[in-house]
CSV table of C-alpha atoms in Angstrom, one decimal:
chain,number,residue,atom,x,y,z
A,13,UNK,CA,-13.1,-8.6,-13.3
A,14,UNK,CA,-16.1,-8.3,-15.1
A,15,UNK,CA,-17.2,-4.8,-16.1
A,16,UNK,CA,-20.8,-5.3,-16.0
A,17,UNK,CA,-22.7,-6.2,-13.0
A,18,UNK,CA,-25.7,-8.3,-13.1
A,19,UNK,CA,-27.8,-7.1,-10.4
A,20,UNK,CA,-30.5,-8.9,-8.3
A,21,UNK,CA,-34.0,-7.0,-7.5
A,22,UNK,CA,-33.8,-6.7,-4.1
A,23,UNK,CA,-30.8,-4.1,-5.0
A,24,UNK,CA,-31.3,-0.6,-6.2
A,25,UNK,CA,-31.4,-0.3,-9.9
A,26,UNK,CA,-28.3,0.6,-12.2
A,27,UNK,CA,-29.0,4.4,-12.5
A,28,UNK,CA,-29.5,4.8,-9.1
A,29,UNK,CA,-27.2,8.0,-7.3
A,30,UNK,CA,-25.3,5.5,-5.1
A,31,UNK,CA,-24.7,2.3,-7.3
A,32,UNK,CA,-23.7,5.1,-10.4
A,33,UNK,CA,-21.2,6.7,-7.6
A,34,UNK,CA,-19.9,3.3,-6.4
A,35,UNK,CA,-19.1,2.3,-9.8
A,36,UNK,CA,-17.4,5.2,-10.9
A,37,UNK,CA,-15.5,4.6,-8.1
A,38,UNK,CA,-14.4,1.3,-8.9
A,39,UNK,CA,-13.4,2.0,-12.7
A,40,UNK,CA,-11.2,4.9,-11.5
A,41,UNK,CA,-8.8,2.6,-9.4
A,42,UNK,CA,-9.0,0.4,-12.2
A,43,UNK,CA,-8.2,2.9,-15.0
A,44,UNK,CA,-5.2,4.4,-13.2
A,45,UNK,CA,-2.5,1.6,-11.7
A,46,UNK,CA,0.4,3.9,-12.4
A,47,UNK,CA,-0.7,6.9,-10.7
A,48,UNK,CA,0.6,8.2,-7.5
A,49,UNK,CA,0.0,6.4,-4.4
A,50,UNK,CA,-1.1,9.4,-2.9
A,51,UNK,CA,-3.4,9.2,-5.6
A,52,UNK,CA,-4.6,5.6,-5.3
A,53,UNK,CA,-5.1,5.8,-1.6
A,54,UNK,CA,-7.4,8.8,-2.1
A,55,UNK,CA,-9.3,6.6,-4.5
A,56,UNK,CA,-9.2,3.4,-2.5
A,57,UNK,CA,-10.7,6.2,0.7
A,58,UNK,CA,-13.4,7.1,-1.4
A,59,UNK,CA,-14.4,3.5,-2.7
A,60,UNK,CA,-14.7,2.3,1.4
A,61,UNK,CA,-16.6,5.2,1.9
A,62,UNK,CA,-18.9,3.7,-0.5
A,63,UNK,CA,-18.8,0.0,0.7
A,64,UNK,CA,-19.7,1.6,4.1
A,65,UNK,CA,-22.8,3.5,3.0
A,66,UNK,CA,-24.0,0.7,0.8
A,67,UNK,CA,-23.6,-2.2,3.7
A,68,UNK,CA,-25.9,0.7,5.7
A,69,UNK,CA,-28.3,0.6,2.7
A,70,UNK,CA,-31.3,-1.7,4.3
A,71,UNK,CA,-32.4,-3.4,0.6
A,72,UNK,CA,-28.4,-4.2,0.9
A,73,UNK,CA,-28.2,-6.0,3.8
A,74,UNK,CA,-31.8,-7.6,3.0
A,75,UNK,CA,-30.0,-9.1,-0.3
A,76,UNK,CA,-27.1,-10.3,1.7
A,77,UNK,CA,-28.8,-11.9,4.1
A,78,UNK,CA,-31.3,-13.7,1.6
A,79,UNK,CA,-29.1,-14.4,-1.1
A,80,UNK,CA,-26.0,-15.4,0.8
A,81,UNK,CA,-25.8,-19.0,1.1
A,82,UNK,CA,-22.9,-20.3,3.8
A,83,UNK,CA,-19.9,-20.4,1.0
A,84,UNK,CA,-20.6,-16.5,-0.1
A,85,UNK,CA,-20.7,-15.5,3.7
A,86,UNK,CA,-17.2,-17.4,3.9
A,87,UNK,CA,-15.5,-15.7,1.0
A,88,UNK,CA,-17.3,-12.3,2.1
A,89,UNK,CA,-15.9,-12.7,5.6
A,90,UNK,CA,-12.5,-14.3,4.7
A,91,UNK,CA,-12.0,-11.6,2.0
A,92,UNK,CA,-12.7,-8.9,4.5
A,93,UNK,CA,-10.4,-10.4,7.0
A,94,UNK,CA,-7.8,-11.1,4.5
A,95,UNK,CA,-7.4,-7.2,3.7
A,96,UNK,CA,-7.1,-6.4,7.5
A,97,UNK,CA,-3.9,-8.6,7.8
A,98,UNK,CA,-2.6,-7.3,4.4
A,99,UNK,CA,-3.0,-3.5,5.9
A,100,UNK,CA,-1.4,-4.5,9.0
A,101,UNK,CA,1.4,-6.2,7.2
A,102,UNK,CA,1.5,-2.8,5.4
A,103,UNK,CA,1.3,-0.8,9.2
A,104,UNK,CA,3.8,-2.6,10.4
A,105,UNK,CA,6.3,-2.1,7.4
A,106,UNK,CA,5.7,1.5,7.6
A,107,UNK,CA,6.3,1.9,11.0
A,108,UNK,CA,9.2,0.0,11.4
A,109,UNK,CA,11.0,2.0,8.5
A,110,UNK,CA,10.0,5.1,10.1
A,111,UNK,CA,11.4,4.6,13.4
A,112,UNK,CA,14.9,3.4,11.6
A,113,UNK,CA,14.7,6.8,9.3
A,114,UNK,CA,14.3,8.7,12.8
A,115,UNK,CA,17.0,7.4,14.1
A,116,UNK,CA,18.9,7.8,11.2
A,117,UNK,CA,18.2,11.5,11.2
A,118,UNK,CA,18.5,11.9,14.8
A,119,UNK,CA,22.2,10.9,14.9
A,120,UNK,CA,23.0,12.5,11.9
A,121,UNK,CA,22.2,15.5,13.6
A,122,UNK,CA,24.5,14.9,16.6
A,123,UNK,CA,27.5,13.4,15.1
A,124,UNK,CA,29.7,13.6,12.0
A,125,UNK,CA,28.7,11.8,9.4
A,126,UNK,CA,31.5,9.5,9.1
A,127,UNK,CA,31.2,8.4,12.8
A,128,UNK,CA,31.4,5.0,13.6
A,129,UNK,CA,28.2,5.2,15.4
A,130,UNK,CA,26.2,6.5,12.2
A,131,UNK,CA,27.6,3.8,9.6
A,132,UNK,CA,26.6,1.5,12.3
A,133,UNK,CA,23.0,2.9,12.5
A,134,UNK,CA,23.2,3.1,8.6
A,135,UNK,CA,24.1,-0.8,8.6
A,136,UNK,CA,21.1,-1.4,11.1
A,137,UNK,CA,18.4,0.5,8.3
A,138,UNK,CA,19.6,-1.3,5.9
A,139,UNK,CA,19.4,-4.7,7.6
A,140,UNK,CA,15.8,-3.5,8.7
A,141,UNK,CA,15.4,-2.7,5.2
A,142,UNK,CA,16.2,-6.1,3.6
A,143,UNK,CA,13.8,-8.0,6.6
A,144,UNK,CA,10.9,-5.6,5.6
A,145,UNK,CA,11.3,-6.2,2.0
A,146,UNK,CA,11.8,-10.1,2.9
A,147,UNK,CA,8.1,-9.8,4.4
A,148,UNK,CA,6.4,-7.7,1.6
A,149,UNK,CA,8.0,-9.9,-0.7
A,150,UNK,CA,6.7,-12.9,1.0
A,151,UNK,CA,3.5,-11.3,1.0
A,152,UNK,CA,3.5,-10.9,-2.5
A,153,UNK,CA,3.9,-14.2,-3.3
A,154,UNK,CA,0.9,-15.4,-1.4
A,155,UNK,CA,-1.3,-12.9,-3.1
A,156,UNK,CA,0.2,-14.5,-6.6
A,157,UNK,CA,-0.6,-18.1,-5.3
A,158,UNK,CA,-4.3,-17.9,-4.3
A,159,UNK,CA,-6.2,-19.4,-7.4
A,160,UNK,CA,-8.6,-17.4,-9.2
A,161,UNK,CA,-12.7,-18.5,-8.8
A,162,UNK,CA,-13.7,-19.8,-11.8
A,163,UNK,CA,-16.5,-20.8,-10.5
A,164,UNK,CA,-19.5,-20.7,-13.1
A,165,UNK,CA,-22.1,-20.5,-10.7
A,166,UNK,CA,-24.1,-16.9,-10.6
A,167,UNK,CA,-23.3,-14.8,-7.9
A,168,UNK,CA,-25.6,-12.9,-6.2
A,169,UNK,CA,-25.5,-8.9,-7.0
A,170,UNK,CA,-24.9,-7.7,-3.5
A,171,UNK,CA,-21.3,-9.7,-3.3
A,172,UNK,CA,-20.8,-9.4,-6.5
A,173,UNK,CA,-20.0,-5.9,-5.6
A,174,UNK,CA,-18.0,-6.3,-2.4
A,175,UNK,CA,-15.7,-9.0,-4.1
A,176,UNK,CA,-15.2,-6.5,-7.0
A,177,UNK,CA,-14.3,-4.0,-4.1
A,178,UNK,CA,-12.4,-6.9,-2.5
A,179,UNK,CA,-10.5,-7.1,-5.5
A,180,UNK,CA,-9.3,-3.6,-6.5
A,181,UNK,CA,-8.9,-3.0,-3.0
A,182,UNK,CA,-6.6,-5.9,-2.9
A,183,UNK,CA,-4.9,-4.4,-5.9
A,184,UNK,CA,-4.0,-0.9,-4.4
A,185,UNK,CA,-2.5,-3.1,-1.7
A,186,UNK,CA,-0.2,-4.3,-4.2
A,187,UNK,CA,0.6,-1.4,-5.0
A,188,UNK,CA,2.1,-0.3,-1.6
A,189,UNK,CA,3.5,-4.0,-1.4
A,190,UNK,CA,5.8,-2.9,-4.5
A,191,UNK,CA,6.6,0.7,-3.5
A,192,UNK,CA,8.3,-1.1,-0.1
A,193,UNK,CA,9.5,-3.3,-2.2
A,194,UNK,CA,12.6,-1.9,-4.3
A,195,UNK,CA,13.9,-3.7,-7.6
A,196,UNK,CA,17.3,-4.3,-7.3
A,197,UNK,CA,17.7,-3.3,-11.2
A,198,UNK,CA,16.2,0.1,-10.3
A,199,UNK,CA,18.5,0.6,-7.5
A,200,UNK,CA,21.7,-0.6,-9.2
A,201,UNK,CA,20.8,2.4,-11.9
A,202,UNK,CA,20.4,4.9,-9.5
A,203,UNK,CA,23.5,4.0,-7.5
A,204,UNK,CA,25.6,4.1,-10.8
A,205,UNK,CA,24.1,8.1,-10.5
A,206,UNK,CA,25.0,8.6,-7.1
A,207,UNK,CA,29.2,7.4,-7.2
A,208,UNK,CA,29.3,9.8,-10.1
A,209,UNK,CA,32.0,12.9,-9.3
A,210,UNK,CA,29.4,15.1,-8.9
A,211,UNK,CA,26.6,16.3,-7.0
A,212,UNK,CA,23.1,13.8,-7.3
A,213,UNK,CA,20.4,16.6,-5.8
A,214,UNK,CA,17.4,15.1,-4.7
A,215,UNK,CA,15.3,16.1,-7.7
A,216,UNK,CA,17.2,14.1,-10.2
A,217,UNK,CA,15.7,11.4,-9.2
A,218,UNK,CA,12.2,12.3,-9.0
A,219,UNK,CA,11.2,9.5,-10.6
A,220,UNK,CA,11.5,6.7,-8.0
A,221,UNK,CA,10.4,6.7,-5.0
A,222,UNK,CA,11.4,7.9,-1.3
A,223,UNK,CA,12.2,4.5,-0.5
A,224,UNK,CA,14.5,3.5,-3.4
A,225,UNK,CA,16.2,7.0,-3.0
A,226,UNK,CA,17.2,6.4,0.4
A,227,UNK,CA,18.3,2.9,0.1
A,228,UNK,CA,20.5,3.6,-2.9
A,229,UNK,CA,21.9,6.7,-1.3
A,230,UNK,CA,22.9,4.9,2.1
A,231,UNK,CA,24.9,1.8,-0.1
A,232,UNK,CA,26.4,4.3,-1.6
A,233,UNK,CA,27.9,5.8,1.7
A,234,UNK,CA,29.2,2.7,2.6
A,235,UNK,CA,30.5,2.0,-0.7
A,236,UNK,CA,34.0,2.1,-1.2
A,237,UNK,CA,33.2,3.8,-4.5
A,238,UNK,CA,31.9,6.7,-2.6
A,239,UNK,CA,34.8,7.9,-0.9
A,240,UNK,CA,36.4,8.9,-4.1
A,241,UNK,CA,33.8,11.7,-4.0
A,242,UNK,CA,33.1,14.4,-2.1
A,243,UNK,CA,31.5,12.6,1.1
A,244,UNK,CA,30.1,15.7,2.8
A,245,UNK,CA,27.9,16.5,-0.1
A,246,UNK,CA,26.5,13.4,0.0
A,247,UNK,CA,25.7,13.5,3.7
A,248,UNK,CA,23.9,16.4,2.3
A,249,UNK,CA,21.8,14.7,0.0
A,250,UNK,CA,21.3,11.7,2.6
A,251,UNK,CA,20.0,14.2,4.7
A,252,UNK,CA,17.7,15.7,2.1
A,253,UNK,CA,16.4,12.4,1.0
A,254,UNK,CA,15.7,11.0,4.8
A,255,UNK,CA,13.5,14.4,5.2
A,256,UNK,CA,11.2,13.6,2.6
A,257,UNK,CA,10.7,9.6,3.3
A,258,UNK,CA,10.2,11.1,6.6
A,259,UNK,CA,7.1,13.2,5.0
A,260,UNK,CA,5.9,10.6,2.7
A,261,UNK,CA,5.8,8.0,5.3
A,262,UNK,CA,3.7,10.3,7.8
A,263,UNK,CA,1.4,11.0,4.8
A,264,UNK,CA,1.0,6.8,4.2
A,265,UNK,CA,0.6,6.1,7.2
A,266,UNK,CA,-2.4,8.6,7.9
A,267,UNK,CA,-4.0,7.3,5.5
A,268,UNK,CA,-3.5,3.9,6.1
A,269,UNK,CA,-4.9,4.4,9.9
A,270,UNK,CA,-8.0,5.9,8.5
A,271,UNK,CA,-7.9,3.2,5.6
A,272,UNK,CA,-8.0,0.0,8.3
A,273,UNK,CA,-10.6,2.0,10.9
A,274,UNK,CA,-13.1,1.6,7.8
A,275,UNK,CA,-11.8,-1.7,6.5
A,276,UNK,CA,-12.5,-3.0,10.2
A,277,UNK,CA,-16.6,-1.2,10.2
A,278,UNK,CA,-17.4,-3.0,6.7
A,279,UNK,CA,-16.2,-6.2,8.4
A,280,UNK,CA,-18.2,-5.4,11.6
A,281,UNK,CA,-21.3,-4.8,9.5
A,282,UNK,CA,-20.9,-7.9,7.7
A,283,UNK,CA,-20.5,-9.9,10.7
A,284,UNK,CA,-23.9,-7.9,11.7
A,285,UNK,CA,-25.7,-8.8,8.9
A,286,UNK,CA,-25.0,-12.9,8.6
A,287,UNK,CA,-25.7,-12.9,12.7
A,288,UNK,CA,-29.3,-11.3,12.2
């Protein structure tokens, strides 16, 4: 992505309040990949924010409807449309893991732990697991498979803008893609923690995520390496760990809903603008 933006006249200049605001925005979610997601999402919040006051802006929309010839209106309107199906994917995920973590919880609340009934709910996460993971992966792999525009040809200031937003947007994505997505190689080291004789409290392993936590923590219940431990601490820990995925999934998903209500009013206005 290129860090300077050539702008056209019909925009406002450099130094102006909103184009010095809408980069700033822009260089922060590039300058920090590996912080929180809680993080990036704020980040990615306030960057729409700014897509959405910018395709208000009237010397905006005058530059995209006079500048935008019919191949910059597709890639404007595909791009847009391509990061409403990539946040659905991303819905979808999140809500079917949540309702398997509820469920989870539920019947750990009501029966022993090693009850037939809750190994068989704790096989049925973990198959729901591996098909979510099957689709983000898949997902993944188209992202890595669309080719690059090298296209030499000048593009217009106005989506020269929204395709850099397109972009790190598409990047925090990512992001979310690979924190559904657990690396086996992360999981086998934290399940060689969790079949040790002793207690693995939740904060030892701060630094993975919900996800990973939980899926290492129910193989190891099933594991036959597990029941030479003490099983009813690590119902405990199950317990504790399924609480906060619980959390951090309410939190994602929030923001996700608020996150795909704007991503659907900057593809509206687009729509607007290339009609008028």
């Amino acid at each position: 992505m290129a860090a300077h933006h050539t702008r056209s006249n019909s925009l406002p200049s450099r130094s102006h309040p909103f184009i010095l605001e809408f980069d700033e925005q822009l260089c922060r979610l590039k300058a920090s990949p590996a912080s929180s997601i809680s993080h990036r999402l704020n980040g990615f919040q306030d960057l729409l924010e700014c897509v959405e006051r910018f395709l208000l802006l009237p010397l905006s929309q005058q530059a995209l409807a006079q500048e935008c010839g019919d191949k910059w209106i597709n890639e404007l309107l595909d791009g847009s449309l391509r990061l409403l199906a990539e946040c659905g994917i991303i819905k979808d995920a999140l809500s079917q893991t949540k309702e398997r973590t509820y469920e989870l919880e539920s019947i750990m609340r009501r029966r022993r732990g090693d009850d037939l009934s809750f190994m068989t709910e704790v096989r049925k996460y973990l198959a729901s697991r591996k098909d979510v993971k099957k689709a983000m992966n898949k997902a993944l792999k188209v992202k890595e498979s669309r080719s690059t525009d090298k296209n030499s040809e000048i593009t217009p200031a106005a989506v020269n803008m929204l395709k850099e937003s397109n972009a790190v947007s598409i990047a925090v994505f990512e992001t979310l893609l690979s924190f559904i997505v657990v690396s086996k190689s992360k999981s086998n080291h934290w399940f060689s923690k969790l079949v040790q004789p002793k207690r693995v409290a939740c904060e030892e392993v701060e630094d993975t995520n919900e996800l990973e936590k939980v899926d290492v923590a129910l193989n190891s219940l099933i594991s036959d390496k597990s029941r030479k431990f003490d099983y009813t601490i690590e119902l405990e820990n199950v317990q504790c760990l399924l609480q906060e995925l619980e959390a951090k999934i309410q939190d994602i998903e929030e923001r996700i809903e608020g996150l795909f209500r704007r991503l659907i009013k900057a593809r509206v206005a687009l729509l607007n603008i290339f009609n008028h």
